[in-house]
PDB file of C-alpha atoms in Angstrom:
ATOM      1  CA  LYS P   1      32.481  58.585  20.163  1.00 79.00           C
ATOM      2  CA  ILE P   2      31.080  55.580  18.857  1.00 83.00           C
ATOM      3  CA  ASP P   3      27.895  57.095  17.093  1.00 79.00           C
ATOM      4  CA  SER P   4      29.712  58.804  15.538  1.00 82.00           C
ATOM      5  CA  ALA P   5      32.317  56.443  13.824  1.00 82.00           C
ATOM      6  CA  VAL P   6      28.937  54.075  13.314  1.00 86.00           C
ATOM      7  CA  ILE P   7      27.147  57.035  11.504  1.00 82.00           C
ATOM      8  CA  ASP P   8      30.734  57.828   9.394  1.00 80.00           C
ATOM      9  CA  SER P   9      31.284  54.084   8.662  1.00 82.00           C
ATOM     10  CA  HIS P  10      27.144  53.745   7.054  1.00 85.00           C
ATOM     11  CA  VAL P  11      27.936  57.035   5.524  1.00 78.00           C
ATOM     12  CA  ARG P  12      31.224  55.326   3.184  1.00 82.00           C
ATOM     13  CA  ALA P  13      28.935  52.294   2.784  1.00 82.00           C
ATOM     14  CA  LEU P  14      26.337  54.321   0.464  1.00 80.00           C
ATOM     15  CA  GLN P  15      28.455  55.156  -1.446  1.00 82.00           C
ATOM     16  CA  PRO P  16      28.130  53.402  -5.049  1.00 80.00           C
ATOM     17  CA  GLY P  17      30.155  50.368  -5.234  1.00 79.00           C
ATOM     18  CA  HIS P  18      30.405  50.059  -0.852  1.00 83.00           C
ATOM     19  CA  LEU P  19      27.594  48.562   0.092  1.00 83.00           C
ATOM     20  CA  LEU P  20      27.688  45.483   0.267  1.00 93.00           C
ATOM     21  CA  ASP P  21      30.752  42.492  -0.062  1.00 93.00           C
ATOM     22  CA  VAL P  22      28.443  39.302  -0.096  1.00 96.00           C
ATOM     23  CA  PRO P  23      25.528  40.336  -1.505  1.00 95.00           C
ATOM     24  CA  SER P  24      22.577  37.690  -0.873  1.00 96.00           C
ATOM     25  CA  SER P  25      18.916  37.830   0.945  1.00 95.00           C
ATOM     26  CA  ASN P  26      19.823  34.134   2.356  1.00 94.00           C
ATOM     27  CA  GLN P  27      21.000  34.321   6.107  1.00 95.00           C
ATOM     28  CA  HIS P  28      22.384  30.854   5.156  1.00 95.00           C
ATOM     29  CA  THR P  29      24.943  32.022   3.059  1.00 96.00           C
ATOM     30  CA  VAL P  30      25.969  35.673   4.447  1.00 97.00           C
ATOM     31  CA  LYS P  31      26.897  34.220   8.162  1.00 96.00           C
ATOM     32  CA  PRO P  32      29.042  31.552   6.628  1.00 96.00           C
ATOM     33  CA  TRP P  33      30.214  34.301   4.644  1.00 97.00           C
ATOM     34  CA  PHE P  34      31.742  36.340   7.385  1.00 96.00           C
ATOM     35  CA  ASP P  35      33.987  32.701   8.976  1.00 94.00           C
ATOM     36  CA  GLY P  36      37.668  33.376   8.728  1.00 93.00           C
ATOM     37  CA  ARG P  37      37.266  37.166   8.017  1.00 95.00           C
ATOM     38  CA  LEU P  38      36.629  37.847  11.656  1.00 96.00           C
ATOM     39  CA  ASP P  39      36.871  36.786  15.228  1.00 94.00           C
ATOM     40  CA  PHE P  40      33.303  35.837  15.899  1.00 95.00           C
ATOM     41  CA  THR P  41      30.205  34.680  14.321  1.00 94.00           C
ATOM     42  CA  PRO P  42      27.301  37.583  14.040  1.00 96.00           C
ATOM     43  CA  PRO P  43      23.903  36.800  13.882  1.00 96.00           C
ATOM     44  CA  VAL P  44      22.102  36.521  10.946  1.00 97.00           C
ATOM     45  CA  LYS P  45      18.678  37.212  11.014  1.00 96.00           C
ATOM     46  CA  ASP P  46      15.717  36.898   8.180  1.00 93.00           C
ATOM     47  CA  LEU P  47      13.051  39.698   8.385  1.00 96.00           C
ATOM     48  CA  ALA P  48      11.826  39.002   4.796  1.00 95.00           C
ATOM     49  CA  GLY P  49       8.593  38.114   6.285  1.00 94.00           C
ATOM     50  CA  GLN P  50       8.083  42.010   8.404  1.00 94.00           C
ATOM     51  CA  GLY P  51       8.865  43.600   5.668  1.00 94.00           C
ATOM     52  CA  VAL P  52      12.652  44.154   5.683  1.00 96.00           C
ATOM     53  CA  PRO P  53      14.514  42.095   4.044  1.00 96.00           C
ATOM     54  CA  LEU P  54      18.510  40.655   3.967  1.00 97.00           C
ATOM     55  CA  GLN P  55      20.853  42.321   1.082  1.00 96.00           C
ATOM     56  CA  GLY P  56      23.355  40.973   2.465  1.00 97.00           C
ATOM     57  CA  GLY P  57      26.974  41.965   4.177  1.00 97.00           C
ATOM     58  CA  ARG P  58      29.983  42.979   4.701  1.00 96.00           C
ATOM     59  CA  LEU P  59      32.885  43.595   6.856  1.00 96.00           C
ATOM     60  CA  ASP P  60      33.198  47.557   8.691  1.00 95.00           C
ATOM     61  CA  TYR P  61      36.088  48.797  11.250  1.00 92.00           C
ATOM     62  CA  VAL P  62      34.035  51.209  13.633  1.00 91.00           C
ATOM     63  CA  ALA P  63      36.045  52.886  15.836  1.00 84.00           C
ATOM     64  CA  GLY P  64      38.965  50.372  15.224  1.00 88.00           C
ATOM     65  CA  ARG P  65      37.377  47.112  16.001  1.00 90.00           C
ATOM     66  CA  ALA P  66      36.286  44.908  13.278  1.00 94.00           C
ATOM     67  CA  ALA P  67      32.615  44.402  13.003  1.00 96.00           C
ATOM     68  CA  ALA P  68      30.202  42.616  10.700  1.00 97.00           C
ATOM     69  CA  ALA P  69      27.527  44.840   8.759  1.00 97.00           C
ATOM     70  CA  LEU P  70      24.576  43.449   8.122  1.00 98.00           C
ATOM     71  CA  VAL P  71      22.782  45.170   5.509  1.00 97.00           C
ATOM     72  CA  TYR P  72      18.488  45.442   5.538  1.00 97.00           C
ATOM     73  CA  GLY P  73      15.799  46.877   3.147  1.00 94.00           C
ATOM     74  CA  ARG P  74      12.755  48.979   3.445  1.00 93.00           C
ATOM     75  CA  ALA P  75      11.027  50.602   0.871  1.00 90.00           C
ATOM     76  CA  GLN P  76      13.812  53.057  -1.010  1.00 91.00           C
ATOM     77  CA  HIS P  77      15.378  52.497   3.198  1.00 93.00           C
ATOM     78  CA  VAL P  78      18.611  51.074   3.637  1.00 95.00           C
ATOM     79  CA  ILE P  79      19.412  49.825   8.029  1.00 97.00           C
ATOM     80  CA  GLU P  80      22.899  48.506   8.499  1.00 97.00           C
ATOM     81  CA  LEU P  81      23.016  46.784  11.961  1.00 97.00           C
ATOM     82  CA  PHE P  82      26.743  46.940  12.915  1.00 96.00           C
ATOM     83  CA  VAL P  83      27.678  44.028  15.231  1.00 97.00           C
ATOM     84  CA  TRP P  84      30.641  42.687  17.295  1.00 94.00           C
ATOM     85  CA  PRO P  85      31.512  41.428  21.037  1.00 95.00           C
ATOM     86  CA  SER P  86      30.677  42.858  24.035  1.00 91.00           C
ATOM     87  CA  ALA P  87      33.894  43.682  25.761  1.00 84.00           C
ATOM     88  CA  ASN P  88      32.614  43.936  29.328  1.00 83.00           C
ATOM     89  CA  GLY P  89      29.276  41.126  29.052  1.00 82.00           C
ATOM     90  CA  ALA P  90      27.170  43.310  30.188  1.00 85.00           C
ATOM     91  CA  GLU P  91      23.242  43.479  28.902  1.00 92.00           C
ATOM     92  CA  ALA P  92      21.650  46.530  27.601  1.00 93.00           C
ATOM     93  CA  ALA P  93      18.548  47.530  26.462  1.00 94.00           C
ATOM     94  CA  PRO P  94      17.976  49.216  23.384  1.00 95.00           C
ATOM     95  CA  ARG P  95      18.563  53.401  23.113  1.00 95.00           C
ATOM     96  CA  GLY P  96      17.867  55.332  20.670  1.00 94.00           C
ATOM     97  CA  ALA P  97      19.725  58.889  19.379  1.00 92.00           C
ATOM     98  CA  VAL P  98      19.885  60.802  16.291  1.00 90.00           C
ATOM     99  CA  ARG P  99      22.773  62.379  14.650  1.00 88.00           C
ATOM    100  CA  ASN P 100      23.305  64.004  11.453  1.00 87.00           C
ATOM    101  CA  GLY P 101      19.706  63.083  10.452  1.00 90.00           C
ATOM    102  CA  TYR P 102      20.236  58.955  11.263  1.00 94.00           C
ATOM    103  CA  ASN P 103      18.351  57.599  13.597  1.00 95.00           C
ATOM    104  CA  LEU P 104      20.401  54.860  15.844  1.00 96.00           C
ATOM    105  CA  ILE P 105      19.957  52.262  17.947  1.00 97.00           C
ATOM    106  CA  HIS P 106      22.346  50.451  20.324  1.00 95.00           C
ATOM    107  CA  TRP P 107      21.347  47.141  22.727  1.00 96.00           C
ATOM    108  CA  SER P 108      24.108  44.670  23.954  1.00 95.00           C
ATOM    109  CA  ASN P 109      22.689  41.436  24.733  1.00 93.00           C
ATOM    110  CA  GLY P 110      26.011  40.468  26.877  1.00 85.00           C
ATOM    111  CA  GLN P 111      27.663  39.100  24.037  1.00 93.00           C
ATOM    112  CA  MET P 112      27.013  41.229  21.620  1.00 95.00           C
ATOM    113  CA  ASN P 113      27.226  44.979  20.956  1.00 95.00           C
ATOM    114  CA  PHE P 114      24.609  46.345  18.416  1.00 97.00           C
ATOM    115  CA  TRP P 115      23.880  49.172  16.125  1.00 96.00           C
ATOM    116  CA  ALA P 116      21.444  49.622  13.769  1.00 97.00           C
ATOM    117  CA  VAL P 117      21.509  52.916  11.813  1.00 97.00           C
ATOM    118  CA  SER P 118      19.279  53.983   9.039  1.00 96.00           C
ATOM    119  CA  ASP P 119      17.349  57.391   7.553  1.00 94.00           C
ATOM    120  CA  LEU P 120      14.642  55.810   8.663  1.00 95.00           C
ATOM    121  CA  ASN P 121      12.161  57.490  11.425  1.00 94.00           C
ATOM    122  CA  SER P 122      12.554  56.483  14.857  1.00 94.00           C
ATOM    123  CA  GLU P 123       8.973  54.933  14.858  1.00 95.00           C
ATOM    124  CA  GLU P 124      10.401  51.917  12.234  1.00 95.00           C
ATOM    125  CA  LEU P 125      13.903  51.536  12.635  1.00 97.00           C
ATOM    126  CA  GLY P 126      12.557  50.785  16.476  1.00 97.00           C
ATOM    127  CA  ALA P 127      10.233  47.814  14.845  1.00 96.00           C
ATOM    128  CA  PHE P 128      13.293  47.054  12.999  1.00 97.00           C
ATOM    129  CA  VAL P 129      14.754  46.125  16.465  1.00 97.00           C
ATOM    130  CA  ARG P 130      12.014  44.980  18.013  1.00 97.00           C
ATOM    131  CA  ASP P 131      11.612  42.324  15.183  1.00 97.00           C
ATOM    132  CA  TRP P 132      15.523  41.237  14.938  1.00 97.00           C
ATOM    133  CA  ARG P 133      15.952  41.096  17.915  1.00 96.00           C
ATOM    134  CA  ALA P 134      12.336  38.606  18.168  1.00 95.00           C
ATOM    135  CA  ALA P 135      13.729  36.296  15.619  1.00 94.00           C
ATOM    136  CA  GLN P 136      15.455  33.350  15.933  1.00 80.00           C
TER     137      GLN P 136
END
């Protein structure tokens, strides 16, 4: 299942030295870094004003598909937002789950799939997703 693959990627990334390929809090540094490394351009948003600053990003593979992993921080917690193109173009409202002690929220805007994962509680992760979706 994709949710298990997302958690596996998140746990691997939390090992020392694996979290970031491009460490930067500047969305204008992180977004262009993916150019030529992926066959799509992930949306990168700055949520520092909401208390969830961008820390950077990295390339990842989830269930055999190249994905952008955008890394945000809240207090001492890491939030990863995995992004890759939607295969069917269907929109899907945010849907939460809990697996192995991690909270997950998945949604699609019809063009991209999004999976947010963190050890944050479900309310805080839900607030991150709402803020991220509302940001320009």
